[in-house]
Coordinates of C-alpha atoms in Angstrom, one line a residue:
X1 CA -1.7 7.6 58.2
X2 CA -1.0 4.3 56.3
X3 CA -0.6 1.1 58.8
X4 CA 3.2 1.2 59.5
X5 CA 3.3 4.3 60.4
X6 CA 0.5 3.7 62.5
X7 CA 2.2 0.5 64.4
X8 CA 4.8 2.6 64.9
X9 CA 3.1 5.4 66.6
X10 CA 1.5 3.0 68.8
X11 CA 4.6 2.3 69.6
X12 CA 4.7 -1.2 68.8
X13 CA 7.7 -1.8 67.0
X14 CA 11.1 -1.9 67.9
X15 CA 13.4 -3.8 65.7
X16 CA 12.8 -4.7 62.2
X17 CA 14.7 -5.6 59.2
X18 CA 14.6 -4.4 55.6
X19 CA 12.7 -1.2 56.8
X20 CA 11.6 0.0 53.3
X21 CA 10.5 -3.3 52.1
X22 CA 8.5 -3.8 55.5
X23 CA 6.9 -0.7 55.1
X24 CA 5.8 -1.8 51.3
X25 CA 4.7 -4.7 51.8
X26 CA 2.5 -3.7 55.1
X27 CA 0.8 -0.8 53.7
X28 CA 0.1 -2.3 50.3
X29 CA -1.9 -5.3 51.9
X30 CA 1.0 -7.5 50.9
X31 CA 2.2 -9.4 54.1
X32 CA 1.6 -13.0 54.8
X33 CA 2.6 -13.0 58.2
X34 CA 2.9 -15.5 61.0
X35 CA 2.8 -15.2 64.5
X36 CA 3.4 -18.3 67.0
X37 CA 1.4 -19.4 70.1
X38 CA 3.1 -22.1 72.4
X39 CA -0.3 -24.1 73.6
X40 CA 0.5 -24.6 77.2
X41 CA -2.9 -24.0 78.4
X42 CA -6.4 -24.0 77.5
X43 CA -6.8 -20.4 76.9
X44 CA -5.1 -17.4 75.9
X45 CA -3.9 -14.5 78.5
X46 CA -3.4 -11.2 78.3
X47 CA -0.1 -11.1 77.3
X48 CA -1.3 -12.7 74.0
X49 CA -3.5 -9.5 73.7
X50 CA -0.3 -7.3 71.8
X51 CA -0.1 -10.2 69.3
X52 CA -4.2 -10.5 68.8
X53 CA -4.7 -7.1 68.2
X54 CA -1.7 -6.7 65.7
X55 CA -3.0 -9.3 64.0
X56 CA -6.6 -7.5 63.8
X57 CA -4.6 -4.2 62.6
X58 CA -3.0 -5.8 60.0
X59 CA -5.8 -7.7 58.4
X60 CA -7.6 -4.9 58.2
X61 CA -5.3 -3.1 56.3
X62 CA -5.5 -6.3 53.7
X63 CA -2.7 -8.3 55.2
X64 CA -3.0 -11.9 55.4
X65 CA -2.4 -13.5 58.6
X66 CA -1.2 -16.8 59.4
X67 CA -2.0 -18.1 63.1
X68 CA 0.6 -20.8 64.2
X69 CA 0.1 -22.6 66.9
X70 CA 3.6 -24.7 69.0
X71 CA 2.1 -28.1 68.8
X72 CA 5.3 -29.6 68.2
X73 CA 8.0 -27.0 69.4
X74 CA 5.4 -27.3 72.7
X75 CA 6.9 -30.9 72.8
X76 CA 10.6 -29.0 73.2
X77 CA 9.6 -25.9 75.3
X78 CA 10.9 -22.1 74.7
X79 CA 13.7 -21.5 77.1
X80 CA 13.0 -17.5 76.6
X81 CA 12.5 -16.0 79.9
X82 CA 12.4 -19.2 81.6
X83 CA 14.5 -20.6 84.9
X84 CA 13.9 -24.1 84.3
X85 CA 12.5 -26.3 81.9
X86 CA 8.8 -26.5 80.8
X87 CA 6.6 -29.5 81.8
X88 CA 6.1 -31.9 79.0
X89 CA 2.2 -32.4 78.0
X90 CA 0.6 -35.1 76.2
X91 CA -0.7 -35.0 72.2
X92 CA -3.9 -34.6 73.6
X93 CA -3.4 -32.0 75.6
X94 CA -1.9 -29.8 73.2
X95 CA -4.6 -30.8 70.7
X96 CA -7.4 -29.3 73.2
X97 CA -5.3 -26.4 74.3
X98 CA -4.8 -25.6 69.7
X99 CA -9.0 -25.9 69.8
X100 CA -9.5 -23.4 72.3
X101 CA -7.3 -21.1 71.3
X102 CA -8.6 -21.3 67.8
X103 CA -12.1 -20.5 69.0
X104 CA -11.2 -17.3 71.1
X105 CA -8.7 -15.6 68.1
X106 CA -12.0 -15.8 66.1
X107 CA -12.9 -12.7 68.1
X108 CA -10.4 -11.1 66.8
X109 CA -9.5 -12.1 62.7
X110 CA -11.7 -13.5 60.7
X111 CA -10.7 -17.0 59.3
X112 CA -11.2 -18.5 56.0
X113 CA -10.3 -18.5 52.0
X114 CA -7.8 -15.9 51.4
X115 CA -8.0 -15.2 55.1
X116 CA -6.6 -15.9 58.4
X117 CA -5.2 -19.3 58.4
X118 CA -4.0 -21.4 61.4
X119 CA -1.7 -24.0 60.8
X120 CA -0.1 -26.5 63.5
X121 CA 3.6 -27.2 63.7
X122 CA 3.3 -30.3 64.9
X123 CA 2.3 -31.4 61.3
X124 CA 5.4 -31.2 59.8
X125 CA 8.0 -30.8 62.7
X126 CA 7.1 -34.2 64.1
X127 CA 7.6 -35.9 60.8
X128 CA 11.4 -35.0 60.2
X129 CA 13.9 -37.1 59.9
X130 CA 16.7 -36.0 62.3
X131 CA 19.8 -36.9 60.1
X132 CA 18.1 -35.0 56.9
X133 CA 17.0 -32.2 59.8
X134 CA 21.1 -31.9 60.7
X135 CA 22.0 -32.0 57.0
X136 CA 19.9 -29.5 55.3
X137 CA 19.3 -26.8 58.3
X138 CA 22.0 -27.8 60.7
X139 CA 24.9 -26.8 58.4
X140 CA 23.1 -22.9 58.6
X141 CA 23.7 -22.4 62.1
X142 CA 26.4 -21.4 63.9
X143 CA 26.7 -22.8 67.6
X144 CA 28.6 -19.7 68.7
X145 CA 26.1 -17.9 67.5
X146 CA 23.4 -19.6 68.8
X147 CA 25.0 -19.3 72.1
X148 CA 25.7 -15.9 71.9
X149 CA 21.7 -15.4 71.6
X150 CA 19.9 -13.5 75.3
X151 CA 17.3 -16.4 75.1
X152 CA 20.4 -19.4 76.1
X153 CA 22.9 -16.7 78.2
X154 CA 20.6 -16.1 80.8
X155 CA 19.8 -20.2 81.2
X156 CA 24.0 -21.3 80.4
X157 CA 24.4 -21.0 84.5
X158 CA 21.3 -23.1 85.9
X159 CA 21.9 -25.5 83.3
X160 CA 19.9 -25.3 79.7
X161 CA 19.4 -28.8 77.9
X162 CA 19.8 -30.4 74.4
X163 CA 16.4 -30.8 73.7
X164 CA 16.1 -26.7 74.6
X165 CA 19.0 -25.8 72.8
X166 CA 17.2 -27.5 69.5
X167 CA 14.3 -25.1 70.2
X168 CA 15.7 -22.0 68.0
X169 CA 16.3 -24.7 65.0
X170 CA 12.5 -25.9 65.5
X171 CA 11.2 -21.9 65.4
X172 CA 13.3 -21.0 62.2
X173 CA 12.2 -24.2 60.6
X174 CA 9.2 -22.8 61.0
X175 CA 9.4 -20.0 58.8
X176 CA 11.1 -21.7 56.5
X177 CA 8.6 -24.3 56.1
X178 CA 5.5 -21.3 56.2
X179 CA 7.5 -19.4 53.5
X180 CA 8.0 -22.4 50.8
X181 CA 3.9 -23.5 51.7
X182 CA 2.1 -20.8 52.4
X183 CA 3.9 -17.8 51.0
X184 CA 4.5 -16.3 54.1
X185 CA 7.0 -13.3 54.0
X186 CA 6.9 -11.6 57.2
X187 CA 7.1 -12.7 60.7
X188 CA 6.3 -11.1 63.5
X189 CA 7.0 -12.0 67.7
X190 CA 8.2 -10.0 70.9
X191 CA 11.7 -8.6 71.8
X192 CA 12.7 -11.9 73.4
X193 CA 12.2 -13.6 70.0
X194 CA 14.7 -11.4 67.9
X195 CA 17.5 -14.3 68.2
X196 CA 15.3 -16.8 67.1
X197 CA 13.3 -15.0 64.0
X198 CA 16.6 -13.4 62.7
X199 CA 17.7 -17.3 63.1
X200 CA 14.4 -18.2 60.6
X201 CA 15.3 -15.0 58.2
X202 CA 18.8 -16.0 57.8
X203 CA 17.5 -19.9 57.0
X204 CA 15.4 -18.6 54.4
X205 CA 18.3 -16.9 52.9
X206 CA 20.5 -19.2 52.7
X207 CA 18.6 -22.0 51.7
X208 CA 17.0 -20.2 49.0
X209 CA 19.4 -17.2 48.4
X210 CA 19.8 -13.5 49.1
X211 CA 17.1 -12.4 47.6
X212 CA 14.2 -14.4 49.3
X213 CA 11.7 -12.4 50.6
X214 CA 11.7 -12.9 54.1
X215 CA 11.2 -10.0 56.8
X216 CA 11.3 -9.6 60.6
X217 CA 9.7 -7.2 63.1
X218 CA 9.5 -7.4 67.0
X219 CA 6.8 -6.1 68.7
X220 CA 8.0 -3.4 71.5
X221 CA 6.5 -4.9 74.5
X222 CA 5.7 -8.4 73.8
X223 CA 7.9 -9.7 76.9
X224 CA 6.4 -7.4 78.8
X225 CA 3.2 -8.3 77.7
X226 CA 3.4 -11.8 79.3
X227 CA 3.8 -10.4 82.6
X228 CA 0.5 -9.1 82.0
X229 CA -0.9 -12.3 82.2
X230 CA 0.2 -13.2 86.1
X231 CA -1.3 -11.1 88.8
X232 CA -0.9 -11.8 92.6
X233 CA -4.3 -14.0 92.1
X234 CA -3.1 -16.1 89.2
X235 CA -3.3 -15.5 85.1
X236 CA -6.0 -13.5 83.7
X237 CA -7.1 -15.6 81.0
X238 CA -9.3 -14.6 78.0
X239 CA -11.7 -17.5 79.0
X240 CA -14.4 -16.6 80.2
X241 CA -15.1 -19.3 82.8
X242 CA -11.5 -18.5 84.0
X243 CA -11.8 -15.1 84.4
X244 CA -14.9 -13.5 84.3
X245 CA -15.6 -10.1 82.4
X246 CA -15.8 -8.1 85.3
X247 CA -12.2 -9.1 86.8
X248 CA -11.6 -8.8 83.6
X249 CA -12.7 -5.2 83.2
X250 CA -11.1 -4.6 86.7
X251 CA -7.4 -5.8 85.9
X252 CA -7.2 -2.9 83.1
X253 CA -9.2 -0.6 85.5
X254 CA -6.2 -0.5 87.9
X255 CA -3.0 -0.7 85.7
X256 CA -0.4 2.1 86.9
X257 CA -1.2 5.2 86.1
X258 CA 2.5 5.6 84.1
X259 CA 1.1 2.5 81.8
X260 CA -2.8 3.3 80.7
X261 CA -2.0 5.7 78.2
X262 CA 0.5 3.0 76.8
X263 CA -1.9 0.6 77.2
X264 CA -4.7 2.3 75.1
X265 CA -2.5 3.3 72.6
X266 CA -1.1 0.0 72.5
X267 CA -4.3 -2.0 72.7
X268 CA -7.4 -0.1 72.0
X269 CA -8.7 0.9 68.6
X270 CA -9.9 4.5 69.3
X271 CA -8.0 6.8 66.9
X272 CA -5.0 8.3 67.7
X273 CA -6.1 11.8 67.7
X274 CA -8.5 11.1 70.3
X275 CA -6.1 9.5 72.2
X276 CA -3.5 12.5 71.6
X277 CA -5.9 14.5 73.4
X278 CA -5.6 12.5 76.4
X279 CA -2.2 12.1 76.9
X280 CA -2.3 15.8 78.8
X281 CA -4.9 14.0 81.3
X282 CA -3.8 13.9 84.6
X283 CA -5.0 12.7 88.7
X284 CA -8.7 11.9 88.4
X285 CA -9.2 12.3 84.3
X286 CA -6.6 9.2 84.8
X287 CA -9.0 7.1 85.9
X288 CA -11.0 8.1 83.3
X289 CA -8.6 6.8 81.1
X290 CA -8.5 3.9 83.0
X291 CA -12.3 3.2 82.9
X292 CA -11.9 3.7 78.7
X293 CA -9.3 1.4 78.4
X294 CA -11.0 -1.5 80.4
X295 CA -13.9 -0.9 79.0
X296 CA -12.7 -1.0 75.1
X297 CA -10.9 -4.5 75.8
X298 CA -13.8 -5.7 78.2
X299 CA -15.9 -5.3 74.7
X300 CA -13.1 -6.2 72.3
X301 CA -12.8 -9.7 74.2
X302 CA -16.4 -10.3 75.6
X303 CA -18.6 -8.2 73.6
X304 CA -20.3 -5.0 74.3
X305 CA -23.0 -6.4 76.7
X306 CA -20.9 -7.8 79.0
X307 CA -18.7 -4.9 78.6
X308 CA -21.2 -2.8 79.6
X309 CA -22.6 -4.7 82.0
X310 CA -19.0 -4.6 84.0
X311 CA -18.9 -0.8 83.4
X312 CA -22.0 -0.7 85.6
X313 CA -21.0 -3.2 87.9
X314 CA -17.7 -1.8 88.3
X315 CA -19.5 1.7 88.9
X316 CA -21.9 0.6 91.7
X317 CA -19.0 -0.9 93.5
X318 CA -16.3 2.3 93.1
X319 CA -18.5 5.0 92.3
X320 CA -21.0 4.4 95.0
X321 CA -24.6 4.9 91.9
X322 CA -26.0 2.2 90.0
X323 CA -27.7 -1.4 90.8
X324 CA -25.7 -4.2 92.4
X325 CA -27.1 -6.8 89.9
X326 CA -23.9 -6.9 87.1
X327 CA -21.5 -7.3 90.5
X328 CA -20.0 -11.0 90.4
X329 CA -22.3 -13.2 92.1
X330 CA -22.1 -16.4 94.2
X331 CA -24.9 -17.9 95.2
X332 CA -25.1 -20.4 98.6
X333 CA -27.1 -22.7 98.7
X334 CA -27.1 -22.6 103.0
X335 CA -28.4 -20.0 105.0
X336 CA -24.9 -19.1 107.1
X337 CA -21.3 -19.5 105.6
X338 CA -18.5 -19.3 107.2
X339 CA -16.1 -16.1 106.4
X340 CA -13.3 -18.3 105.6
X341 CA -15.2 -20.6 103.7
X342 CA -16.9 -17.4 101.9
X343 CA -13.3 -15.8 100.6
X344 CA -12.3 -19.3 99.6
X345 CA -15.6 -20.3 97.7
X346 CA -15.8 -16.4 95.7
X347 CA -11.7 -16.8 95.1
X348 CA -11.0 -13.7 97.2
X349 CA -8.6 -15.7 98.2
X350 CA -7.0 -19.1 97.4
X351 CA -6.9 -21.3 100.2
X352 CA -8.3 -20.4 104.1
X353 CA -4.9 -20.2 105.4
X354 CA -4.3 -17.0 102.8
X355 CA -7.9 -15.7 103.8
X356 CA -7.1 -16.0 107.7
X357 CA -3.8 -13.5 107.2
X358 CA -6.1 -10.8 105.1
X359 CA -8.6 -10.5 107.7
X360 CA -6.2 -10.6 110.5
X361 CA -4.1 -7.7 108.4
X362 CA -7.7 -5.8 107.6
X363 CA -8.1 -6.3 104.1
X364 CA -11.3 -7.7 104.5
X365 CA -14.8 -6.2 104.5
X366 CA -18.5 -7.0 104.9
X367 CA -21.3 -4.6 103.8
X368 CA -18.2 -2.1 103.9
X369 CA -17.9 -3.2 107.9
X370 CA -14.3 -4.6 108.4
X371 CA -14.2 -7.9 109.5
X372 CA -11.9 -9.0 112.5
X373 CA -13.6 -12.4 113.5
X374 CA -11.9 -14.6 111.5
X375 CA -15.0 -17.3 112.8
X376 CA -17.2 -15.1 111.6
X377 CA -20.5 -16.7 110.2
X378 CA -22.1 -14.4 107.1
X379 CA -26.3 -14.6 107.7
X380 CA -27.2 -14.9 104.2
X381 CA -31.0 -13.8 104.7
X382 CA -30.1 -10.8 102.8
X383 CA -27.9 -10.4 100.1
X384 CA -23.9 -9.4 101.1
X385 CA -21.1 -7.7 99.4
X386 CA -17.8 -9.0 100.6
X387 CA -14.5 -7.6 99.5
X388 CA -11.0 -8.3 99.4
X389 CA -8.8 -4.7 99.9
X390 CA -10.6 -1.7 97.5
X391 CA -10.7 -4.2 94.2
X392 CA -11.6 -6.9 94.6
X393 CA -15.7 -7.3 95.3
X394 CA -18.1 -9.8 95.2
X395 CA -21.8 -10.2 96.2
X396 CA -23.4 -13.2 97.9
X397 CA -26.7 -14.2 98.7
X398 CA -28.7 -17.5 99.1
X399 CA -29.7 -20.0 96.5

């Protein structure tokens, strides 16, 4: 099976344009493609994972990707999916956020000479001239159009601004600009892009004629896929230090049983006939799945050790065999701690107020003994394991 057809049984990819010449291009090793990364934090989620390991897939297959990161449409803000406007950071805090993200996609392409490249729009966007902007790319748009687009309806009520409304200009400048420098020919983003790549296609071809070799494909689930990134508890980021592996092994341990076979399909790069033979899997071969899947992104993102070393973890906590040691651990350096102060200072819970209404509704336990004191003072003489509902464990002892 050549690489489209493999996206495409992976179901990731819904709408495309110029089918055939997609499929030529992508299977001969002939795509420069971009994808785009707005840098509005320090690390990457997982709802960036669908776009990292497309990029992966396609490299392999010889196609050359090109990495772009929002430095200057992060100045403007993507109005997709949003009900209100997006905070406005500094130069220097986009410049940190483009550094880090660089760093963690090196897990996943490899960058270099006739390689990966990653390019910043804030090089050539923040050096237009506005009048020349309105003269050469203003005349290709149509405001009714633009208007028309799902990423402006669903803001027109609660207001949408000026500097928003410039933002699909900015994105097909974009591939305008990577097509006449780089030779990029492809690009690639989620369903809630389509208005604003078909806006970049349709630039090329009219700047530079019919025939320009410009292509679009969304991915299937990429909106979906940055819902991924928000759980009850905050993002789960690709950071380490922000989330750790083993919460990051646990949030693919318990996706919905209706979305892990999507999700290793997706995401994973077992072969498709081993995961054919799962989809008949169902009640507790599901959590088998479920244990494969974190696992394979546990080690695609941290590495195999510490994929491993959440496997076990994750197994001594859930499965009842196996050594505490790979659990997360807090260390105190007193020899009593409060219980609020305990859920607070392992992030079982985010402020004492929030860790007050768990115990009181019984969601909390101590050496698998639910707590109802919410005074409760943990002696710290041994080591404890304190968890927050059936997922959420940690293990504390003294420093």
């Amino acid at each position: 099976m050549q690489i489209y057809e493999e996206l495409k049984a992976r179901g990731l990819i819904a709408q495309v344009t110029d089918e055939e010449e997609i499929r030529e291009l992508i299977n001969n090793g002939k795509a420069t493609f971009y994808i785009g990364f707005d840098p509005t934090a320090d690390s990457l989620h997982v709802g960036h994972f669908m776009a990292l390991c497309l990029m992966k897939r396609l490299q392999m297959a010889g196609n050359r990707p090109v990495v772009l990161i929002g430095g200057g449409t992060g100045y403007i803000g993507d109005p997709s999916g949003r009900t209100d406007m997006r905070s406005m950071m500094t130069a220097e805090t986009i410049q940190h956020n483009c550094d880090c993200f660089k760093k963690q996609m090196e897990r996943f392409i490899e960058f270099g000479d006739d390689k990966a490249i990653m390019v910043n729009n804030a090089d050539w966007l923040l050096n237009l001239n506005y009048i020349e902007l309105l003269r050469e790319v203003g005349a290709c748009f149509s405001v009714n159009n633009m208007l028309r687009a799902e990423c402006y309806k669903q803001r027109m009520e609660k207001g949408l601004s000026f500097l928003e409304f410039n933002y699909m200009i900015m994105q097909s400048y974009d591939f305008y600009y990577l097509y006449q420098h780089y030779g990029c020919n492809m690009q690639f983003g989620g369903d809630d892009q389509w208005s604003n790549m078909l806006g970049g296609t349709e630039l090329i071809r009219k700047k530079l004629g019919k025939d320009a070799y410009a292509m679009t494909i969304t991915l299937l689930l990429n909106s979906e896929g940055k819902k991924m990134g928000k759980t009850q508890s905050g993002a789960v980021w690709l950071d380490p230090n922000k989330t750790s592996p083993y919460d990051f092994f646990q949030y693919w341990r318990n996706v919905g049983d209706a979305d892990v076979m999507k999700c290793i399909r997706m995401l994973t790069f077992l072969p498709l006939e081993e995961i054919d033979k799962m989809d008949s899997w169902e009640g507790s071969e599901l959590n088998k799945a479920k244990e494969i899947l974190a696992y394979e992104l546990t080690k695609l993102v941290h590495g195999e050790e510490e994929a491993d070393k959440a496997l076990a973890a994750a197994r001594a906590v859930f499965g009842g065999s196996g050594s505490n040691e790979n659990m997360p651990t807090f260390e105190i350096e007193t020899d009593f701690i409060g219980i609020l102060d305990a859920m607070v200072a392992t992030k079982l819970a985010p402020s004492k107020g929030e860790a007050r209404r768990l115990i009181q509704q019984g969601g909390v336990t101590l050496n698998d003994e639910k707590v109802n004191d919410v005074s409760l003072d943990i002696d710290l003489f041994d080591e404890v394991i304190l968890k927050r509902g059936k997922k959420q464990v940690v293990r504390l002892k003294k420093k």
